[in-house]
PDB file of C-alpha atoms and ligand atoms in Angstrom:
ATOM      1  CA  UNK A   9      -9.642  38.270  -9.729  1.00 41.00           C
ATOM      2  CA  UNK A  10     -11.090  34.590 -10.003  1.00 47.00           C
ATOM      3  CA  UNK A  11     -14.700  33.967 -11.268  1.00 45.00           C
ATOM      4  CA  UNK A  12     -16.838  32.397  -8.036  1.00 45.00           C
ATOM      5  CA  UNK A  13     -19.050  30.000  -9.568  1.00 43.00           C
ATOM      6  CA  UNK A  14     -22.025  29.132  -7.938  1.00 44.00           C
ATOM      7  CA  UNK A  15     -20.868  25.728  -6.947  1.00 50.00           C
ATOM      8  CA  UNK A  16     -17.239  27.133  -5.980  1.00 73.00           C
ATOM      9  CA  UNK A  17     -14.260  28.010  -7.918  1.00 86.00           C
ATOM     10  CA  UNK A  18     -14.954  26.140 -10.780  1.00 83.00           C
ATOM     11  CA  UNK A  19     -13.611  28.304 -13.807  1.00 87.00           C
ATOM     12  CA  UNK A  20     -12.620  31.357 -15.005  1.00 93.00           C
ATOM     13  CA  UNK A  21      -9.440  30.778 -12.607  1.00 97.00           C
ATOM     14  CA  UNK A  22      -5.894  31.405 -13.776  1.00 98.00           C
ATOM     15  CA  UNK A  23      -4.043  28.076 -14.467  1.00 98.00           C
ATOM     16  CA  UNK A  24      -0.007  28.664 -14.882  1.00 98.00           C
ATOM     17  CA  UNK A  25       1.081  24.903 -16.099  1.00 98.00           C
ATOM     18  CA  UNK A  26       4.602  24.513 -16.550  1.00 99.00           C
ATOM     19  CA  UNK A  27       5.994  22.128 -19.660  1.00 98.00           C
ATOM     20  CA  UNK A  28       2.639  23.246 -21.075  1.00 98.00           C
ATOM     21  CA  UNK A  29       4.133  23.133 -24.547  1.00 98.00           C
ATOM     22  CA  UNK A  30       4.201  19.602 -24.850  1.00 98.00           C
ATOM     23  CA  UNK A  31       2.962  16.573 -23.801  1.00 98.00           C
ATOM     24  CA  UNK A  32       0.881  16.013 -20.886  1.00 98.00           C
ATOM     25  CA  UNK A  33       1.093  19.807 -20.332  1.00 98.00           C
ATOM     26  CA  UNK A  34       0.291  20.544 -23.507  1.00 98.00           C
ATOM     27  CA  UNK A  35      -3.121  18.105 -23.176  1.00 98.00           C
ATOM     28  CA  UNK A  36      -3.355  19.837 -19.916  1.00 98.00           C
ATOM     29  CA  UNK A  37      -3.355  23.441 -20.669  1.00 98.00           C
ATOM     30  CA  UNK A  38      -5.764  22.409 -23.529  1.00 98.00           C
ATOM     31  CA  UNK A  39      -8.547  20.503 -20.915  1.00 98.00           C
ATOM     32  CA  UNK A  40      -8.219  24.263 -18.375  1.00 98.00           C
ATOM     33  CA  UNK A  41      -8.766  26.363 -21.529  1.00 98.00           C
ATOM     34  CA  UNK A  42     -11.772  24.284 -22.522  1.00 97.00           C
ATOM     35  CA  UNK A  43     -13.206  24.186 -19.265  1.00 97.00           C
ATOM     36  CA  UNK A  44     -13.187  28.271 -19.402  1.00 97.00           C
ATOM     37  CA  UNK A  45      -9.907  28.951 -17.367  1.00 98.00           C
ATOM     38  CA  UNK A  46      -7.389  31.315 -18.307  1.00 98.00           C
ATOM     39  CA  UNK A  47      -3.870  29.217 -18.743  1.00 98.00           C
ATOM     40  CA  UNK A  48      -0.683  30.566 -18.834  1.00 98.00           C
ATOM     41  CA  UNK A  49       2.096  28.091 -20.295  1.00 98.00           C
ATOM     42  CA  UNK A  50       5.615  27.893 -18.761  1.00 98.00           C
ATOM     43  CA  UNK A  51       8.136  26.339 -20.752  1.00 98.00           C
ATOM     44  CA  UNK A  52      11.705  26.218 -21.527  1.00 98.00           C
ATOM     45  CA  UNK A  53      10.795  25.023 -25.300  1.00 97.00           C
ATOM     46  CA  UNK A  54      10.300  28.065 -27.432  1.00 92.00           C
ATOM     47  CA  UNK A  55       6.438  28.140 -29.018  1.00 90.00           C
ATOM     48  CA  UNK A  56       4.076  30.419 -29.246  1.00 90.00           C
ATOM     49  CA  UNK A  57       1.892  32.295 -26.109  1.00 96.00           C
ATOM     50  CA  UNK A  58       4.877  30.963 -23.931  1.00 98.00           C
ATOM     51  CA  UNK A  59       6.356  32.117 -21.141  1.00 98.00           C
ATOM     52  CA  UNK A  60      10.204  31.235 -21.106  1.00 98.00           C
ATOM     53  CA  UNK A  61      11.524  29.499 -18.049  1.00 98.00           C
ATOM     54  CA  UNK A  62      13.864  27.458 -17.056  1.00 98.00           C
ATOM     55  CA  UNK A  63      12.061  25.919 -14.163  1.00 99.00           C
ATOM     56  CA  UNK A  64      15.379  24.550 -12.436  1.00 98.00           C
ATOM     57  CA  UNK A  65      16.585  28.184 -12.220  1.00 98.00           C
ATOM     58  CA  UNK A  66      15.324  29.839  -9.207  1.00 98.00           C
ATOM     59  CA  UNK A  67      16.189  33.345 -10.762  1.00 98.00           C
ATOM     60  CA  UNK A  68      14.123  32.598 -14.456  1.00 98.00           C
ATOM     61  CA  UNK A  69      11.035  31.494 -12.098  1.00 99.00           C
ATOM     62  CA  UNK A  70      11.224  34.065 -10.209  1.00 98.00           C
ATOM     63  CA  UNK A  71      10.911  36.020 -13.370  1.00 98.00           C
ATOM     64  CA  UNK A  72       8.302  33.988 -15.155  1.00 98.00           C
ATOM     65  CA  UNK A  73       6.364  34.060 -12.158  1.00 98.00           C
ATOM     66  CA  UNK A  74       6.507  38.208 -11.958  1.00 98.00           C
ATOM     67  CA  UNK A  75       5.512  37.717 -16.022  1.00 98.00           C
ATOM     68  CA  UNK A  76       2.130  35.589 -15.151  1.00 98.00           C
ATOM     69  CA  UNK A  77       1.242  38.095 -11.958  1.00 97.00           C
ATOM     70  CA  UNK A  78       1.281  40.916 -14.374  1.00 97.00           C
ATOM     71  CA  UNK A  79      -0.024  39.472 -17.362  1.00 97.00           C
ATOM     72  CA  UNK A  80      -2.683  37.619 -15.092  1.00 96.00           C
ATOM     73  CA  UNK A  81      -3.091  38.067 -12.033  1.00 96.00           C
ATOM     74  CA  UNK A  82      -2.945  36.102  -8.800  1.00 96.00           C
ATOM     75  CA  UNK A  83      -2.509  32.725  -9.674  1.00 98.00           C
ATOM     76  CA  UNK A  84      -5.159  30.023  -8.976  1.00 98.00           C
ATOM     77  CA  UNK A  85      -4.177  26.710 -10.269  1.00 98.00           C
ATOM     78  CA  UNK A  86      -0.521  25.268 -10.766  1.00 99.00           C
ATOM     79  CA  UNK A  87       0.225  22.465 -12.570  1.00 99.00           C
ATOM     80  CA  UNK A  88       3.833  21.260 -12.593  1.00 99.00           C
ATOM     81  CA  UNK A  89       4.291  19.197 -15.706  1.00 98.00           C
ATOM     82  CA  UNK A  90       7.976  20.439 -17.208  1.00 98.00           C
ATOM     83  CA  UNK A  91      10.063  17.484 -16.573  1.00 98.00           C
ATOM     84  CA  UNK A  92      12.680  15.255 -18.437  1.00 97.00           C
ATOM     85  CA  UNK A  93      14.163  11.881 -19.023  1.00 95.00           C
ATOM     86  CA  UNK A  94      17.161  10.345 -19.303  1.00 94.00           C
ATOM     87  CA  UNK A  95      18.592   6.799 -19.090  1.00 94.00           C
ATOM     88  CA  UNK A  96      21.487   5.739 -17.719  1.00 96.00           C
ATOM     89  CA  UNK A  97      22.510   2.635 -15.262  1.00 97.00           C
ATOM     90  CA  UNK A  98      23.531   3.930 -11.732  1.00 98.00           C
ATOM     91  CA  UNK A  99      26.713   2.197 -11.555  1.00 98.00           C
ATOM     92  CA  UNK A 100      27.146   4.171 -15.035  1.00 97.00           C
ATOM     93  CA  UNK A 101      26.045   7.260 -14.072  1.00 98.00           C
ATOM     94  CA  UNK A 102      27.661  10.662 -14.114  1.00 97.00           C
ATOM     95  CA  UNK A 103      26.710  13.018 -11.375  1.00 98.00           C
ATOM     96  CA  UNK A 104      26.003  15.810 -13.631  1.00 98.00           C
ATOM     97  CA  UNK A 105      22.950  13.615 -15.219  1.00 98.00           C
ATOM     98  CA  UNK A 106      22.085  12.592 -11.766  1.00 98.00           C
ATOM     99  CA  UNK A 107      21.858  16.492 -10.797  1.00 98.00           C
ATOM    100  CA  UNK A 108      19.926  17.370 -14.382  1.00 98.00           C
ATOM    101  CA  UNK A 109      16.954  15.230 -13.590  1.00 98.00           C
ATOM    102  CA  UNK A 110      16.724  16.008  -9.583  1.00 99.00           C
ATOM    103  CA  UNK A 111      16.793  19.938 -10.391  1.00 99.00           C
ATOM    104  CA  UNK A 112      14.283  19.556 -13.471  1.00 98.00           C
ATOM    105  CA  UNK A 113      12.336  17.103 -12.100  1.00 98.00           C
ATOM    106  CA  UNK A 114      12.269  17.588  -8.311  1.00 99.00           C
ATOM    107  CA  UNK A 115      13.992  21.465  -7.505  1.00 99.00           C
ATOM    108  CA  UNK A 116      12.103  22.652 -10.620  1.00 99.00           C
ATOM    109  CA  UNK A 117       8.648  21.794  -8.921  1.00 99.00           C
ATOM    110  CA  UNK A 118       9.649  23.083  -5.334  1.00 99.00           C
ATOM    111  CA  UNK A 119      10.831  26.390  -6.847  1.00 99.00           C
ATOM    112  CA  UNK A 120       7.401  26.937  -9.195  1.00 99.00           C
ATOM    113  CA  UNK A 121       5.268  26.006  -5.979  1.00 99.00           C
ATOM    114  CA  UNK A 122       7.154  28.333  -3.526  1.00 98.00           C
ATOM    115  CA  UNK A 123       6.301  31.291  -6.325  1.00 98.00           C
ATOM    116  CA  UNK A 124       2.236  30.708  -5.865  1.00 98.00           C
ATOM    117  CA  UNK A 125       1.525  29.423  -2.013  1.00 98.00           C
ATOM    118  CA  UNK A 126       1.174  33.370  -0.347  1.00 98.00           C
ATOM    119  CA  UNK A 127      -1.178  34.698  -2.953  1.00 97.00           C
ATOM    120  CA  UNK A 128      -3.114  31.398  -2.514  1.00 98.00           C
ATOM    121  CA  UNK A 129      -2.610  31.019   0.839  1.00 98.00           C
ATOM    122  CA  UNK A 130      -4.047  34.571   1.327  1.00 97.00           C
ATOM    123  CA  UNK A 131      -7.092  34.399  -0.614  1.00 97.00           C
ATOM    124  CA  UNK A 132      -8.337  31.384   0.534  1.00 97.00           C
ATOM    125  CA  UNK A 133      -8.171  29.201  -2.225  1.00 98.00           C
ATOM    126  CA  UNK A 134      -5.332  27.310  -4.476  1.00 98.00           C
ATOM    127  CA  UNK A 135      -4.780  23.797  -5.993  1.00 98.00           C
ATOM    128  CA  UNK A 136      -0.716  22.748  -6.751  1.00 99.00           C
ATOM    129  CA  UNK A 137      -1.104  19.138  -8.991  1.00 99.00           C
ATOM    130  CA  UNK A 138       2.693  18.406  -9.808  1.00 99.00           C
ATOM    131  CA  UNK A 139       3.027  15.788 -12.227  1.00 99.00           C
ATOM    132  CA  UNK A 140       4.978  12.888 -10.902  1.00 98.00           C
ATOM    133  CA  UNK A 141       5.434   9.286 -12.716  1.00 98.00           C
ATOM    134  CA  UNK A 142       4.880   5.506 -11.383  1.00 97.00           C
ATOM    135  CA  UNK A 143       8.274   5.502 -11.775  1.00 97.00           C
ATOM    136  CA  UNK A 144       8.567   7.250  -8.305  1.00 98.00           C
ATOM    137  CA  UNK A 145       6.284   4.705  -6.478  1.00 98.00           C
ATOM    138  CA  UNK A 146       7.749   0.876  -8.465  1.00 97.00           C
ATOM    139  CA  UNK A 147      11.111   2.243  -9.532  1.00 97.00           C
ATOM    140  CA  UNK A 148      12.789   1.893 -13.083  1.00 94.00           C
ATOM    141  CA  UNK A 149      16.019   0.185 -14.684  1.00 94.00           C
ATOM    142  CA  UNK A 150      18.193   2.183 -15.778  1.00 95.00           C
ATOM    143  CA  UNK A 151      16.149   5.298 -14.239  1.00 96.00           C
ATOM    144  CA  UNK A 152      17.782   5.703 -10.796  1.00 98.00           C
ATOM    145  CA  UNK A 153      17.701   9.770 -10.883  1.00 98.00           C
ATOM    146  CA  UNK A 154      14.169   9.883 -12.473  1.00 98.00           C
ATOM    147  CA  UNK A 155      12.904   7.245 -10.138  1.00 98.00           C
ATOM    148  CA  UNK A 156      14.251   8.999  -7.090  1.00 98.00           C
ATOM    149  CA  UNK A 157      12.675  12.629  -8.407  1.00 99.00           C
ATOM    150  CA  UNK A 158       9.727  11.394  -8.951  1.00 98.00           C
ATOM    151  CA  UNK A 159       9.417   9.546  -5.504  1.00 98.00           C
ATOM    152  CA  UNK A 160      10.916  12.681  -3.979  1.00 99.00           C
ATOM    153  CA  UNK A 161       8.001  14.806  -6.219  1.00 99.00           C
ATOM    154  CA  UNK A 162       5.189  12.522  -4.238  1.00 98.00           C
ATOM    155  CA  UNK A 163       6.975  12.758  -0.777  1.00 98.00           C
ATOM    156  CA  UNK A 164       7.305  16.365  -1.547  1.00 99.00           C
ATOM    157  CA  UNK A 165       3.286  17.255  -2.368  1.00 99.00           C
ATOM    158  CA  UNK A 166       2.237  15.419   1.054  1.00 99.00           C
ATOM    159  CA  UNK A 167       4.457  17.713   2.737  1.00 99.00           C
ATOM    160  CA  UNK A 168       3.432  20.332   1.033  1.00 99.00           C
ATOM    161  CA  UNK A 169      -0.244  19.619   1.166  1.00 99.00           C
ATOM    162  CA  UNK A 170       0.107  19.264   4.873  1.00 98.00           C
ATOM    163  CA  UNK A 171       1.297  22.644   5.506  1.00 98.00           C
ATOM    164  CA  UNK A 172      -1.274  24.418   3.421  1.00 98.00           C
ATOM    165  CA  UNK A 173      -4.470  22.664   3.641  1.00 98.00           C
ATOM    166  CA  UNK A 174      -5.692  24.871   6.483  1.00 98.00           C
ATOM    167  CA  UNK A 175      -5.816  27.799   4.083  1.00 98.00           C
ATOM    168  CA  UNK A 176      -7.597  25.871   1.300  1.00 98.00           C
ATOM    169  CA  UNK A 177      -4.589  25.453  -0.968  1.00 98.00           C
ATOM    170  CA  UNK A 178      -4.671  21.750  -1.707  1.00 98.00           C
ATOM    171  CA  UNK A 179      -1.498  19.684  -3.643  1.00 99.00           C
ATOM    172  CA  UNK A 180      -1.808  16.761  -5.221  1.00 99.00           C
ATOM    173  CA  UNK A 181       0.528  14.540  -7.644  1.00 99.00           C
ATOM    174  CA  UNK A 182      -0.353  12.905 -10.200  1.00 99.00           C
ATOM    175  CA  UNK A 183       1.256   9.519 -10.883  1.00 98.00           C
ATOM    176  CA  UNK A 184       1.260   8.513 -14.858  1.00 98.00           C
ATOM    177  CA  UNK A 185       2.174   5.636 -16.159  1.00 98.00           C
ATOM    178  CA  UNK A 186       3.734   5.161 -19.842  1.00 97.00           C
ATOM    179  CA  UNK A 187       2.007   7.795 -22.299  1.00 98.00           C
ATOM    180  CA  UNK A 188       2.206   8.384 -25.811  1.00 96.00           C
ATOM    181  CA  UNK A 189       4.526  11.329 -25.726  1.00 97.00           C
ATOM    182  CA  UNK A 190       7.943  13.259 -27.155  1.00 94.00           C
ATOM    183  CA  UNK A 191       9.535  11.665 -23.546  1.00 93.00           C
ATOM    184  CA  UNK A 192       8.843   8.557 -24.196  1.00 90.00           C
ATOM    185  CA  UNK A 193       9.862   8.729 -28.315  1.00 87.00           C
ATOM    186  CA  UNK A 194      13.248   7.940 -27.915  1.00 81.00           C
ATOM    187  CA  UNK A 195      12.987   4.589 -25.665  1.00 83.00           C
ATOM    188  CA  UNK A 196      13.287   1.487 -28.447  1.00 83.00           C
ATOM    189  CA  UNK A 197      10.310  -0.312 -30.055  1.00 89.00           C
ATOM    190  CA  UNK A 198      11.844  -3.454 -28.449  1.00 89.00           C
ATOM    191  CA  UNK A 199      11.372  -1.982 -25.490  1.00 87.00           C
ATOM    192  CA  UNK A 200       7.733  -0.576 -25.538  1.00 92.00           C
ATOM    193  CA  UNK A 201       6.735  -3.472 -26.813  1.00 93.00           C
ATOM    194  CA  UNK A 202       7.963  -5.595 -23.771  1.00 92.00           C
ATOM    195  CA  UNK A 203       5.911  -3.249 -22.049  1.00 93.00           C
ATOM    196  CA  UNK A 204       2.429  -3.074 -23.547  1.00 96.00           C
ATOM    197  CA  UNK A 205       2.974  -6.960 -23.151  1.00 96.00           C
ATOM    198  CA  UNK A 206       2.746  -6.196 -19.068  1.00 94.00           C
ATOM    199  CA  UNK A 207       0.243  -3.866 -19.150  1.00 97.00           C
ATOM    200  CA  UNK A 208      -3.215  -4.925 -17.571  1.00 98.00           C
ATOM    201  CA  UNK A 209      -4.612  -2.445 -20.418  1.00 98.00           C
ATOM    202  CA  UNK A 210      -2.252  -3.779 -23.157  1.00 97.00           C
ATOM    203  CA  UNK A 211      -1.394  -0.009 -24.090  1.00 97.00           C
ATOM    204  CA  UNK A 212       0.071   3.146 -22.999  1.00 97.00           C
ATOM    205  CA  UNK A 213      -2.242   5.553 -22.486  1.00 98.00           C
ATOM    206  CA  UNK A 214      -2.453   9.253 -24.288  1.00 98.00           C
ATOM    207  CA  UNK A 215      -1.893  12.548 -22.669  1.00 98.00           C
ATOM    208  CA  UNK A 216      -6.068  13.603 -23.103  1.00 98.00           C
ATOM    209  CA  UNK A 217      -6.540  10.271 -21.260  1.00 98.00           C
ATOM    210  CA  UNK A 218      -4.361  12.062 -17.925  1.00 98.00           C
ATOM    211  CA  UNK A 219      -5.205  15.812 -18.391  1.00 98.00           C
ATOM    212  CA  UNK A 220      -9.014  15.067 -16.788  1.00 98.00           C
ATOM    213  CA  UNK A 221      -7.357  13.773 -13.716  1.00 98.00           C
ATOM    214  CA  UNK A 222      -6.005  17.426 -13.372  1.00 98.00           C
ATOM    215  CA  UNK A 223      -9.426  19.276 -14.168  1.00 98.00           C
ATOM    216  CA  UNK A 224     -10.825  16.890 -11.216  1.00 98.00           C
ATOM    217  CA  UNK A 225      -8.280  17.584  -8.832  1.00 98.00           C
ATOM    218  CA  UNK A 226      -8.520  21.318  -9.711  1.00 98.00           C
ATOM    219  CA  UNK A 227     -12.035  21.402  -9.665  1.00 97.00           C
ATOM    220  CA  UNK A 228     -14.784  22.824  -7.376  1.00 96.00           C
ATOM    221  CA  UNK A 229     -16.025  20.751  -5.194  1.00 95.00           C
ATOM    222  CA  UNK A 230     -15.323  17.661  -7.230  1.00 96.00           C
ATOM    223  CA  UNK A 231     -11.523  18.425  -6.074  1.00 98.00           C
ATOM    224  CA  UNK A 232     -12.209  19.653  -2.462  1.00 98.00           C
ATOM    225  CA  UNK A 233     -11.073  16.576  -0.692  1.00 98.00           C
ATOM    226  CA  UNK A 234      -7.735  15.164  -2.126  1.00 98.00           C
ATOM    227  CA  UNK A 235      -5.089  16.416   0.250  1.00 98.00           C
ATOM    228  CA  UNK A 236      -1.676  15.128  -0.692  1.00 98.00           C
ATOM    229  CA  UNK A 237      -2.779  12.111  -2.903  1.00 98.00           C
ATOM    230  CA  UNK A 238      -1.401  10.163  -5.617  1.00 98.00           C
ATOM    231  CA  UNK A 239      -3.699   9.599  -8.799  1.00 98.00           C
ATOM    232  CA  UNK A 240      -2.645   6.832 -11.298  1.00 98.00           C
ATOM    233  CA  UNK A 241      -3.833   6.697 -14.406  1.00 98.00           C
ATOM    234  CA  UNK A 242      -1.204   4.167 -15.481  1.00 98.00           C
ATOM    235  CA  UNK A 243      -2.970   1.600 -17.428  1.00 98.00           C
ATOM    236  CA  UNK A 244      -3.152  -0.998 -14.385  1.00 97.00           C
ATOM    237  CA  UNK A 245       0.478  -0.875 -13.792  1.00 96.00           C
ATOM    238  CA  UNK A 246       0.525  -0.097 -10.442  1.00 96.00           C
ATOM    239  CA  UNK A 247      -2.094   0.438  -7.778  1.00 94.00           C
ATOM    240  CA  UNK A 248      -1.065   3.653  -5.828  1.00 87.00           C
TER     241      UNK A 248
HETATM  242  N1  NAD B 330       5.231  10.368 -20.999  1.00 75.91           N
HETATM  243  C1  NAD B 330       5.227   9.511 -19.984  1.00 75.91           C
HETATM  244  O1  NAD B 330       5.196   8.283 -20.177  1.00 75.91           O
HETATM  245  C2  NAD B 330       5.246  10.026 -18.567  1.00 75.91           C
HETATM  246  C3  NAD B 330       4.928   9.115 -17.550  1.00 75.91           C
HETATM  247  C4  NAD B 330       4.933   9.562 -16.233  1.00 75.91           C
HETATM  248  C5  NAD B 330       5.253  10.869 -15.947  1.00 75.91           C
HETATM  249  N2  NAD B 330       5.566  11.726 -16.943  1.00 75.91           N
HETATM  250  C6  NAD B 330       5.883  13.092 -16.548  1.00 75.91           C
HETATM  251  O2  NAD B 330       4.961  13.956 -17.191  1.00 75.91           O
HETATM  252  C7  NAD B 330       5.547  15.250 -17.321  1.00 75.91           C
HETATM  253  C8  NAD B 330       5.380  15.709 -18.755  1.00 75.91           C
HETATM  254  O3  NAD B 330       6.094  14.820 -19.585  1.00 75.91           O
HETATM  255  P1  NAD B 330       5.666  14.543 -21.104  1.00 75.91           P
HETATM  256  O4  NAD B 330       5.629  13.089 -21.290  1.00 75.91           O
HETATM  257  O5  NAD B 330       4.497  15.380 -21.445  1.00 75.91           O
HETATM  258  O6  NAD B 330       7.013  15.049 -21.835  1.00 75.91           O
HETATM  259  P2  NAD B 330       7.252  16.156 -22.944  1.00 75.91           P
HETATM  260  O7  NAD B 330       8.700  16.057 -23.250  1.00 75.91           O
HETATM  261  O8  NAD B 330       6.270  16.014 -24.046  1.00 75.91           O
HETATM  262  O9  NAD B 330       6.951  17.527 -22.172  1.00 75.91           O
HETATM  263  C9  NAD B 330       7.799  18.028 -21.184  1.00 75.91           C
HETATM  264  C10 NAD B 330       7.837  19.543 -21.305  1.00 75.91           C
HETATM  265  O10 NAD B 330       8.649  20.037 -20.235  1.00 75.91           O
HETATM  266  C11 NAD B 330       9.482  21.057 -20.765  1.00 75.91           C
HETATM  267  N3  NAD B 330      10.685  21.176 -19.946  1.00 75.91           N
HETATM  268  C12 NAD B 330      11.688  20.270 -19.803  1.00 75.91           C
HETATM  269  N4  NAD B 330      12.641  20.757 -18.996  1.00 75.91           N
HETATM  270  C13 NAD B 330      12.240  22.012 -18.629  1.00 75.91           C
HETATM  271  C14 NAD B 330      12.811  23.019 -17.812  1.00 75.91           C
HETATM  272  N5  NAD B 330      13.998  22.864 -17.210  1.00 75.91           N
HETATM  273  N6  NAD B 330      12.116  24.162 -17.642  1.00 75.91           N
HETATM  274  C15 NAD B 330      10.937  24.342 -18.253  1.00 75.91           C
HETATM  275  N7  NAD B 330      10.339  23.436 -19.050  1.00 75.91           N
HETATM  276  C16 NAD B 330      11.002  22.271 -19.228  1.00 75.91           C
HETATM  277  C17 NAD B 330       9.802  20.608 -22.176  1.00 75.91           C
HETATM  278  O11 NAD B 330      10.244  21.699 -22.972  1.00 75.91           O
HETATM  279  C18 NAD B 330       8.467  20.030 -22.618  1.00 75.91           C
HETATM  280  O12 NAD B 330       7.633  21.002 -23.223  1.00 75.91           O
HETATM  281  C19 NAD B 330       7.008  15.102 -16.898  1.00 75.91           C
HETATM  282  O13 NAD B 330       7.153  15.574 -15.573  1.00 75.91           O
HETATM  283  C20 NAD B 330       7.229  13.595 -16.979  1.00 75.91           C
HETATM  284  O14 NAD B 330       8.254  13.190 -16.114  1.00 75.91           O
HETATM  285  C21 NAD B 330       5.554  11.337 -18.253  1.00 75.91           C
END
């Protein structure tokens, strides 16, 4: 049962974020637990207090899901962060890499938010944030797939929100732009340097610099009126 606050539903809620063991997840999950939620961490990586999933396997949701519900409760807040990235150039790329990223990065957070919209939807009161990427609104070289999820991720939450607002269960993406994380580790020096160069900030930012965006969008009433939206915190890359 979720703590009522006396300015709404402002913690003691259960969280579920998925890719919560890393990352922007990871920074997530942290900011819930500190503002007094419980969180429950979905992740395919293996670390402790997790919750094994595989989040582009309907059947593994499905279980993880049945997991949080018993270990937790109804659930309150979702946050889909789990996501990956890969690089290839379209005219070079195989359709099994093209069908990796679109059932991580898009299936993966259409499956998790299918799991928690009745419970919400029947007690009044829910917040989906899925965790999309600039990427999805300017587009990437060499990033066709991701590019396409992650439009497909924002396209996906106005839907969404559109069909549940009525019953107070409000999605919302959220739109980073480069961040200081395992994702981004592999891309080349050369390369990240190019970018700071176009940044209006001059750096990437760090995942405790996005997780707040998720606390306000989950929060009560501070939250109560984004219905479908796109927040960027992207360094000034783009302007959603
Ligand atoms: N880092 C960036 O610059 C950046 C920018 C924009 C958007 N994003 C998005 O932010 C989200 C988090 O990325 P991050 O940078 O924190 O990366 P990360 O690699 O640090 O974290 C991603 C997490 O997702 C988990 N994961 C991957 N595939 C999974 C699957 N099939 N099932 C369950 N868990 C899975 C990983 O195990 C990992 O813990 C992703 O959706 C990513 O696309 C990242």
């Amino acid at each position: 049962m979720s703590a009522q606050a006396a300015d709404g539903r402002a913690s003691g809620r259960t969280v579920v974020v998925t890719g919560g063991a890393s990352g922007i997840g990871r920074a997530i999950a942290e900011a819930f637990r500190q503002n007094g939620d419980r969180v429950a961490v979905l992740d395919r990586a293996d670390a402790p207090d997790v919750i094994r999933v595989d989040v582009a396997d309907e059947e593994s949701v499905r279980r993880a899901f049945s997991a949080v519900r018993e270990q937790f409760g109804t659930v309150d807040v979702l946050v889909n962060s789990a996501g990956l990235l890969t690089e290839a150039p379209v005219e070079e790329m195989d359709l099994a890499l093209w069908n990796e990223t679109i059932s991580v990065d898009l299936t993966g957070v259409f499956l998790c938010s299918r799991e928690v919209l009745r419970p919400m939807r029947a007690q009044g009161w829910g917040r989906i944030i899925n965790v999309a990427s600039q990427l999805g609104i300017k587009g990437g070289v060499g990033l066709g797939h991701y590019s396409a999820a992650k439009a497909g991720v924002i396209g996906f939450t106005k839907a969404l929100a559109l069909e549940v607002a009525a019953d107070n269960v409000l999605a919302n993406a959220i739109a980073p732009g480069p961040i200081e994380t395992p994702l981004v580790d592999g891309i080349s020096e050369e390369w990240k340097k190019a970018k700071r160069a176009e940044l209006p900030l001059g750096r990437f930012g760090t995942p405790a610099e996005v997780a707040p965006a998720a606390v306000l969008l989950a929060s009560d009433p501070g939250g109560n009126l984004f219905v479908g939206q796109t927040l960027g915190p992207n360094s000034g890359d783009v302007m959603p």
